[in-house]
Coordinates of C-alpha atoms in Angstrom, one line a residue:
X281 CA 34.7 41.0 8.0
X282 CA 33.1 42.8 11.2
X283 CA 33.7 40.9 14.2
X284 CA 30.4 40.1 16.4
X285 CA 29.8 40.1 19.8
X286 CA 26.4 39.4 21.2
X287 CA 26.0 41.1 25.3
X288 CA 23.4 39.3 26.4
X289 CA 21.8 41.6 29.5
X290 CA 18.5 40.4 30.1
X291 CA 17.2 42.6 33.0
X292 CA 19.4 46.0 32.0
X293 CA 18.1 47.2 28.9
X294 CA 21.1 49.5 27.6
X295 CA 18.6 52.0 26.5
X296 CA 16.1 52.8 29.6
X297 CA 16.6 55.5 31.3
X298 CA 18.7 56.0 34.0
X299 CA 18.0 56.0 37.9
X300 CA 14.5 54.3 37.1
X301 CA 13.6 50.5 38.4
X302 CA 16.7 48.2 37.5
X303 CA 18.1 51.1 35.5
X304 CA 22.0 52.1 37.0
X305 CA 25.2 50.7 36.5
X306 CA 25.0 47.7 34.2
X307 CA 22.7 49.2 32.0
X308 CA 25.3 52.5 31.4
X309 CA 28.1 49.5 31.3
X310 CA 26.8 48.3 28.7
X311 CA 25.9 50.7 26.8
X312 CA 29.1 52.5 26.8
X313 CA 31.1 49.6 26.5
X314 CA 29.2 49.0 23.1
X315 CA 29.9 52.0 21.8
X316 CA 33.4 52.0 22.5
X317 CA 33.9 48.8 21.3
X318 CA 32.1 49.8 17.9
X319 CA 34.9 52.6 17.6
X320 CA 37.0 49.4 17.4
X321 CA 35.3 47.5 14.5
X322 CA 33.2 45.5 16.7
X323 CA 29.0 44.8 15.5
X324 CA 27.5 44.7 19.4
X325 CA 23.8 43.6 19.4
X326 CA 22.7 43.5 22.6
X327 CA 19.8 41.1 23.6
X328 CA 17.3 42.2 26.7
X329 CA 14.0 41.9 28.3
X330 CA 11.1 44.0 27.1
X331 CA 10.4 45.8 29.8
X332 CA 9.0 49.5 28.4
X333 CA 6.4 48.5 26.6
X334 CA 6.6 51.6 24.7
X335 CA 10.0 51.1 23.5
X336 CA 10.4 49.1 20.1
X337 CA 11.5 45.6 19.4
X338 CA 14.7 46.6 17.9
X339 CA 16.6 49.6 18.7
X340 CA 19.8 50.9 17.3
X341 CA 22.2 53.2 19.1
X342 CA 25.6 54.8 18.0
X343 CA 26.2 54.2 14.6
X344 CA 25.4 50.6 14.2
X345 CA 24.6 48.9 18.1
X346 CA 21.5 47.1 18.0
X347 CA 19.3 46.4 21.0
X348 CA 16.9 43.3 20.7
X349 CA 14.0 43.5 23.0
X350 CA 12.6 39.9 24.3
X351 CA 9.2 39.3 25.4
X352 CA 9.7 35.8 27.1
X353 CA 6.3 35.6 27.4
X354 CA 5.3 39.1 29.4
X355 CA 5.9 42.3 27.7
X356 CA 6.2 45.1 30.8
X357 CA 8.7 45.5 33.9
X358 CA 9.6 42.2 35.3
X359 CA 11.4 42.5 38.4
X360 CA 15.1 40.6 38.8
X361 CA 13.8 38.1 41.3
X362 CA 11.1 36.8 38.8
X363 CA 12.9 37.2 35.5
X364 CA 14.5 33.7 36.9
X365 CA 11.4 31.8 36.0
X366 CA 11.3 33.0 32.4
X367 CA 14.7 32.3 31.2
X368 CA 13.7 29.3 29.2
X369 CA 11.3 31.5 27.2
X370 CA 13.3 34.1 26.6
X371 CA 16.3 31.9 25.7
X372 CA 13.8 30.0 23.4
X373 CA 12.7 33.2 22.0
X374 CA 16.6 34.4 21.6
X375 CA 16.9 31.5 19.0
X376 CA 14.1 32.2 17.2
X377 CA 15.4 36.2 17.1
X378 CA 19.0 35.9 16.2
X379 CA 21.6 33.7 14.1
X380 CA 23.4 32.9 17.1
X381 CA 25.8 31.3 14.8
X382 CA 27.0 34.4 14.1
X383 CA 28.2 36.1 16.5
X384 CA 32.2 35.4 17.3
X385 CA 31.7 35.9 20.8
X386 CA 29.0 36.0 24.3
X387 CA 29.4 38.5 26.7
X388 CA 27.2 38.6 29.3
X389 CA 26.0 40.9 32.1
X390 CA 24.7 39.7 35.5
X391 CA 24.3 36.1 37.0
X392 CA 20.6 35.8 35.0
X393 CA 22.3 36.5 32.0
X394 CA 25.3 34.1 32.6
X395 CA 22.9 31.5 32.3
X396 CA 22.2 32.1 29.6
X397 CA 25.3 32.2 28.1
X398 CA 25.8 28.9 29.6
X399 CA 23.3 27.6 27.7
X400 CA 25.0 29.6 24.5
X401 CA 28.2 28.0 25.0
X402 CA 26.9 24.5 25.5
X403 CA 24.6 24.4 22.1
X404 CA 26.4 26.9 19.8
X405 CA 29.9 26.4 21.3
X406 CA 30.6 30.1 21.5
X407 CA 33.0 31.7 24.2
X408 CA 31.8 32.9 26.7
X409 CA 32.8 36.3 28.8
X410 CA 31.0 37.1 32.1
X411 CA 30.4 40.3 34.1
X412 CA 28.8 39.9 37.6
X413 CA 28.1 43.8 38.1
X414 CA 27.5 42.4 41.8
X415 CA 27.9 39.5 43.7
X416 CA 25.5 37.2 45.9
X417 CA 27.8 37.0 48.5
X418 CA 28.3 40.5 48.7
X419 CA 24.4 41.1 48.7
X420 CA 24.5 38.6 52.0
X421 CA 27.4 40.9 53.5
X422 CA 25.7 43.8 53.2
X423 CA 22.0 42.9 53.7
X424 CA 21.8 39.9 55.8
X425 CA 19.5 38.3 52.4
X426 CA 20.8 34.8 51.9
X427 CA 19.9 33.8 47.9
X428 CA 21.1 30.3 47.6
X429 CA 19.8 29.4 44.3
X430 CA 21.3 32.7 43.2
X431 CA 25.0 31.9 44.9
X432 CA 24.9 28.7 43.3
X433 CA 24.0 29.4 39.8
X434 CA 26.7 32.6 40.1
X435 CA 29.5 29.4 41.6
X436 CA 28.4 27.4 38.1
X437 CA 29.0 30.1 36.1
X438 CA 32.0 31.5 37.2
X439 CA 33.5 28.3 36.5
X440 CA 32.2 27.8 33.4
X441 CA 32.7 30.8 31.6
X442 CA 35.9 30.8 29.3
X443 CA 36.7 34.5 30.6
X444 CA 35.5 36.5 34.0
X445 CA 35.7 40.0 33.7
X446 CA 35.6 41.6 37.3
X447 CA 35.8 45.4 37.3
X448 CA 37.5 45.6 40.8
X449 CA 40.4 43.5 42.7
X450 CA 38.1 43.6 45.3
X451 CA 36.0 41.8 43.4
X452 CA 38.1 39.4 42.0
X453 CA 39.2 38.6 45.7
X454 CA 35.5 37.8 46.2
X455 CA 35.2 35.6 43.5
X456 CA 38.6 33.7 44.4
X457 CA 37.5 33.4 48.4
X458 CA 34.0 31.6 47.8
X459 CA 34.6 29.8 44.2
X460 CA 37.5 26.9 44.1
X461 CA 39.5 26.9 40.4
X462 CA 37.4 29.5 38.6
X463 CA 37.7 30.4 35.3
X464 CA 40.5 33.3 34.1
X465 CA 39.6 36.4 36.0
X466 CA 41.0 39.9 34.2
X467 CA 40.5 43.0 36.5
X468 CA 39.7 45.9 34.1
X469 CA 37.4 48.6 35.6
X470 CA 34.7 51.0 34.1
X471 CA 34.6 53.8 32.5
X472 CA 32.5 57.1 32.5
X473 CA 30.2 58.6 29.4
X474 CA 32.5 61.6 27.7
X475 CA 29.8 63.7 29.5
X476 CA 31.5 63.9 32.4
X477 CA 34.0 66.3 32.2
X478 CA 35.0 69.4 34.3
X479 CA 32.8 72.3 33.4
X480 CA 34.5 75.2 34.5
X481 CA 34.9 77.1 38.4
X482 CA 33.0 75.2 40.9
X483 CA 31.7 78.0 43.2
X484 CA 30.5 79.4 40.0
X485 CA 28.4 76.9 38.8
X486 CA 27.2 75.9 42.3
X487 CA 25.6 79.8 42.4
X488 CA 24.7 79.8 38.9
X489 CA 22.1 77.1 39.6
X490 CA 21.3 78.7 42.8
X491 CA 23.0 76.9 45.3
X492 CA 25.3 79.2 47.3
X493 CA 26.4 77.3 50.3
X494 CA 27.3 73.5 50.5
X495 CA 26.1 71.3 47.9
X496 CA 25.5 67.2 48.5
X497 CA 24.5 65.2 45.6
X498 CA 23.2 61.8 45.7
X499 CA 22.4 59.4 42.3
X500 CA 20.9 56.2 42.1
X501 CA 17.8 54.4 42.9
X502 CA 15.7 55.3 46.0
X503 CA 16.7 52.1 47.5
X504 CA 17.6 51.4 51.1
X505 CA 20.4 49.1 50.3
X506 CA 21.9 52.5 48.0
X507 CA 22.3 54.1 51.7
X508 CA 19.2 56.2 50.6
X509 CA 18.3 56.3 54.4
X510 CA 21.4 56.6 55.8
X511 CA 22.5 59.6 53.7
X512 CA 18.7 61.3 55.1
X513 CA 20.3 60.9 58.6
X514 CA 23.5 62.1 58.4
X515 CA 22.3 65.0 56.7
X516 CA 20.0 65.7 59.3
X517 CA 22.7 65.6 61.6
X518 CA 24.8 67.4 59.7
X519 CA 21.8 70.1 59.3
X520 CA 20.9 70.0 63.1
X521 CA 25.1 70.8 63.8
X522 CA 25.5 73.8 61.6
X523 CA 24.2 77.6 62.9
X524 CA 22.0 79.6 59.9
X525 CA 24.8 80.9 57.8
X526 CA 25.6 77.0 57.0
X527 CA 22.7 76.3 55.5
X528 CA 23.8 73.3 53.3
X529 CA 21.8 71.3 50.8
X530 CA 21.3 68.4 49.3
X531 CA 20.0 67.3 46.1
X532 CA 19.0 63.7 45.1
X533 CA 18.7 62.2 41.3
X534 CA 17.1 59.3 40.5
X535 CA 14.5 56.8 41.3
X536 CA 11.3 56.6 39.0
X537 CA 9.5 60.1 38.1
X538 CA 6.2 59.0 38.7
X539 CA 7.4 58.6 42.5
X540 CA 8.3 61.9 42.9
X541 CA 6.4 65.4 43.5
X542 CA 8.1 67.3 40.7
X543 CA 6.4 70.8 42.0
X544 CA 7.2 70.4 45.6
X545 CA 10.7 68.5 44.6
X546 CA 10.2 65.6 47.2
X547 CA 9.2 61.8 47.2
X548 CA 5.5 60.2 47.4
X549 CA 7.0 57.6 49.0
X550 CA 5.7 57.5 53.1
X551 CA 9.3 55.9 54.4
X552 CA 10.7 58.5 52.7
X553 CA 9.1 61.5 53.7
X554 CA 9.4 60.3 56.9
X555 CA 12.4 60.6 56.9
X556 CA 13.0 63.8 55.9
X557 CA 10.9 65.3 58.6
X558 CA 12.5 68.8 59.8
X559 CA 14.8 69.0 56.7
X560 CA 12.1 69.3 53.7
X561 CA 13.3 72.7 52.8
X562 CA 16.7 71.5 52.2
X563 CA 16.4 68.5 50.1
X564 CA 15.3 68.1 46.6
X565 CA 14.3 65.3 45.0
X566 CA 14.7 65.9 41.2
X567 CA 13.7 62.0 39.7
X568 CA 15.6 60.3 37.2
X569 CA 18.3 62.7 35.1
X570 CA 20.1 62.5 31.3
X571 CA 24.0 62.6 31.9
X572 CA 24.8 65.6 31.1
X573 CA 22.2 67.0 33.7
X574 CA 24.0 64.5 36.1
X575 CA 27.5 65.6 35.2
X576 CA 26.3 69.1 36.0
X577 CA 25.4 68.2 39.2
X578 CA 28.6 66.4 39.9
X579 CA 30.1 70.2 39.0
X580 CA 28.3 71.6 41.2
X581 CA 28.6 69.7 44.3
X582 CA 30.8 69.5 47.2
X583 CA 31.3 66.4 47.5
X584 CA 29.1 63.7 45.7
X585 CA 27.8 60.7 48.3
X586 CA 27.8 57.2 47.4
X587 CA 26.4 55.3 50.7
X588 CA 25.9 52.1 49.1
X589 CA 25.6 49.0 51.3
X590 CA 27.7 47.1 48.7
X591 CA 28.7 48.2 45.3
X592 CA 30.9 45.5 42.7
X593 CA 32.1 49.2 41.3
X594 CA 30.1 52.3 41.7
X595 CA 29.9 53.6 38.6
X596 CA 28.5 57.1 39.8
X597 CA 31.7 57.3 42.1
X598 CA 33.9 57.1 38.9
X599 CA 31.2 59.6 36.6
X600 CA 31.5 62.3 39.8
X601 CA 35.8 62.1 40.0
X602 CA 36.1 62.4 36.2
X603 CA 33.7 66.1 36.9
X604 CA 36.0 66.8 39.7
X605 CA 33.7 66.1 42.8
X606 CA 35.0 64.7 45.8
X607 CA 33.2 61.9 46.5
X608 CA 32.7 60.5 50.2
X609 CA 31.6 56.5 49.9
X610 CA 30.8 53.7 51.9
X611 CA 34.0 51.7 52.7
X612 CA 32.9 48.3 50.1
X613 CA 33.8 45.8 47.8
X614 CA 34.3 48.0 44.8
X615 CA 34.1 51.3 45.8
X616 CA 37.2 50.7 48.0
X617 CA 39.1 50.6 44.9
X618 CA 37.0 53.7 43.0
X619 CA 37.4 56.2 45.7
X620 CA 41.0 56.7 46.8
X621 CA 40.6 57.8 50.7
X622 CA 42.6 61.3 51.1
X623 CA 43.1 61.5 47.4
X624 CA 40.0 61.6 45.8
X625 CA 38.0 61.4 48.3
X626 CA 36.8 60.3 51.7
X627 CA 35.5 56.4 52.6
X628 CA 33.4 55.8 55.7
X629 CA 31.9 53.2 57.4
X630 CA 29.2 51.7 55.6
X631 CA 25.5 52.6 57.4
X632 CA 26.7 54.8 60.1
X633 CA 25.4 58.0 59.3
X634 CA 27.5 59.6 62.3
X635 CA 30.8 58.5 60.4
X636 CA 28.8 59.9 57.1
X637 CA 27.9 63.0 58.6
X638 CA 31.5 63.8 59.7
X639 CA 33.1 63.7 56.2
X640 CA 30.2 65.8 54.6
X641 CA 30.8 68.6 57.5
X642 CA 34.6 68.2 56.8
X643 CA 34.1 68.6 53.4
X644 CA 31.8 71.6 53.7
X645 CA 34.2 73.5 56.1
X646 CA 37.6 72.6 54.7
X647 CA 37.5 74.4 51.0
X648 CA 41.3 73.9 50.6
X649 CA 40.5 70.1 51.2
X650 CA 38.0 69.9 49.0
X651 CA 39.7 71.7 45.9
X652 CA 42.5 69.3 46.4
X653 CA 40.4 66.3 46.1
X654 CA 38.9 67.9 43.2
X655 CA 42.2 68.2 41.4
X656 CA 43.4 64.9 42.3
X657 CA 39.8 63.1 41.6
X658 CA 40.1 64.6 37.7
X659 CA 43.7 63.3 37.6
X660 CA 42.9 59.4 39.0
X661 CA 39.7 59.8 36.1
X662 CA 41.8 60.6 33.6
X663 CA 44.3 57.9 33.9
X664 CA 41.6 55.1 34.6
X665 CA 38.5 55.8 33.8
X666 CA 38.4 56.9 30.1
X667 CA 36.5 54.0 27.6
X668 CA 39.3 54.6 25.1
X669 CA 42.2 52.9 27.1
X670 CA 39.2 50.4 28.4
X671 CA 37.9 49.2 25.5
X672 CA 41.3 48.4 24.4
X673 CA 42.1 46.3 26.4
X674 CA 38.5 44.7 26.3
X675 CA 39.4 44.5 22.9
X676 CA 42.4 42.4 23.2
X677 CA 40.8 40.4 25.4
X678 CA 38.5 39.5 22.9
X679 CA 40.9 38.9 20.0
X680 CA 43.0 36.2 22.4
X681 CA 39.6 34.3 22.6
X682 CA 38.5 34.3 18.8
X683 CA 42.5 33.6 18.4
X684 CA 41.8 30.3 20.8
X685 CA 38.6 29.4 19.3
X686 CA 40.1 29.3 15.7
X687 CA 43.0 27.3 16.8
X688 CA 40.6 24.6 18.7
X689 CA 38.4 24.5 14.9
X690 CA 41.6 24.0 13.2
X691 CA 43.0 21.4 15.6
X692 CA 39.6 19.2 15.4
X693 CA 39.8 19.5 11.7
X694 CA 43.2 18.3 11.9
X695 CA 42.4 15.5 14.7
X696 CA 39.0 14.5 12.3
X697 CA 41.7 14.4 9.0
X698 CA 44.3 11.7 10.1
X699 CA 41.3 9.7 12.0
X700 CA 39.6 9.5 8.3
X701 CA 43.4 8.7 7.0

């Protein structure tokens, strides 16, 4: 019989498309953690809000991954802070979609999600496995944003859930530092799409898409707390410190198409342009990209640059090693652990755009430093990053928990059996 898992990720549809509103990390995690695990015999539906209203109600992927679309009452993008309020329609609506019976086991993505898998566990009695794919208190850290309602539902749930699956020791240390006697913690990080993969010489590539002097690369959304703003001012340093023959560039995927000037490459957006001022002709802003145009980028580049004010992982850190780029990040939470300072790349201190500017002119002079990165980056990817060895051991995971589940049924048949004797 096919074992069934249900991922529950109600604000990271699996299938959107990347670098768009709440479309990154979680919804690639997902994705290609279904896939791999269908390699392994497992039948993943994944359950989510209905936020394209273009896309259809049910979606498969891979061979036979299933993506369930939930109206919860509003069919259109509903941002994360309001998808809160509809979590008792769309769980109402997830038990009129699915036998929840089912399924063998819950996985679920994100502290909205988790409660719903709370409420999964207590009516169907099916274990549950959470993901946080960030943390509240590491949102406070980084932003100064206090979210009590969100740090205590994420406290409930991380004690509640039969298994936590952090995908950083960082963040497990997080979770163990602001939650007393959580619930097992296993520490087994992401991996990258098998699109990104070294593509041949560098410098080659770099003048084949007509880039022939340094090349920065930047993916994710537009968002200050991604260290969109940051990145703008150390490259204007950066820029404003080089003589004519440096002439470096930078290149920027990501955030939603209809917010970018695809003809002049650069953002609608006033913050934005602002601050970009003297530097226009060096930047381009290309929107949201597939991952094999991202991986091509990562080829490319000198050095891709994460600048995230927090990150549980950074997923786009791990994606750029496995194409061989360097990648210069923000010293946090997960990224600490993605990045390897000196080996794979260069960390720096988060939101100081003088510190960020450094490593990027580093990088651009020292071409012996940079190929070395590049080498060791591919070899760190290899060993850690590769959804094969992952979902293995996601696998097991899984198998100890339906093992403990069908032990419990067979001891209460067994307790119920000499009661009735």
């Amino acid at each position: 019989m096919r074992k069934r898992v249900l991922f529950v990720s109600d604000h990271g549809d699996p299938l959107a498309k990347l670098g768009g509103k709440q479309a990154g990390g979680q919804n690639n995690y997902v994705k290609q953690l279904a896939l791999a695990l269908e390699k392994r015999g497992w039948q993943i539906d994944v359950v989510t809000h209905w936020c394209d209203e273009t896309a259809p109600r049910v979606e498969t992927f891979g061979k036979s991954c299933r993506v369930y679309r939930i109206k919860a009452g509003y069919k259109g993008f509903v941002s994360k802070n309001e998808m809160y309020s509809m979590l008792p329609a769309f769980y109402e609506e997830l038990k009129q979609t699915l036998p929840l019976a089912s399924y063998d086991l819950v996985h679920t993505h994100y502290w909205l999600s988790g409660l719903i898998g709370k409420k999964l566990k207590e009516e169907f009695g099916l274990p549950v496995i959470y993901t946080s794919h960030s943390l509240g208190w590491a949102k406070e850290k980084a932003t100064g944003i206090r979210d009590e309602r969100r740090m205590k539902a994420e406290e409930i749930i991380l004690k509640t859930a039969d298994q936590v699956l952090a995908t950083t020791k960082s963040e497990k240390q997080l979770i163990q530092q602001h939650v007393d006697s959580p619930s097992p913690i296993k520490v087994i990080p992401i991996g990258v799409d098998q699109a990104f993969k070294v593509q041949g010489n560098r410098k080659h590539l770099r003048k084949r898409l007509g880039y022939a002097h340094p090349l920065f690369v930047f993916a994710g959304r537009l968002e200050e707390t991604k260290g969109i703003y940051t990145l703008l001012k150390a490259f204007q340093l950066l820029v404003a410190k080089g003589d004519s023959s440096y002439n470096p560039r930078l290149v920027i995927a990501g955030g939603d198409a209809e917010a970018i000037d695809s003809v002049a490459r650069l953002p609608l957006d006033e913050k934005l342009c602002y601050a970009l001022e003297g530097i226009e002709d060096k930047v381009e802003f290309l929107g949201p990209k597939s991952q094999e145009e991202l991986a091509t980028l990562f080829n490319a580049a000198t050095a891709t640059v994460v600048p995230s004010f927090y990150e549980s992982f950074g997923m786009v850190a791990a994606e750029a090693q496995a194409c061989g780029s360097p990648v210069i990040a923000s010293d946090v939470g997960g990224l600490k652990n993605v990045v390897r300072d000196g080996i794979t790349g260069l960390l720096v201190e988060t939101k100081n755009e003088i510190d960020l500017a450094i490593a990027m002119e580093v990088l651009a002079a020292n071409n012996l430093l940079a190929e070395r990165l590049s080498r060791q980056a591919i070899d760190v990817a290899n060993q850690e990053f590769q959804w094969s060895s992952i979902s293995a051991k996601i696998d097991a995971m899984y198998g100890v928990m339906m093992d403990e589940r069908s032990n419990a049924f067979i001891s209460n048949r067994l307790g119920q059996n000499i009661r009735r004797g």
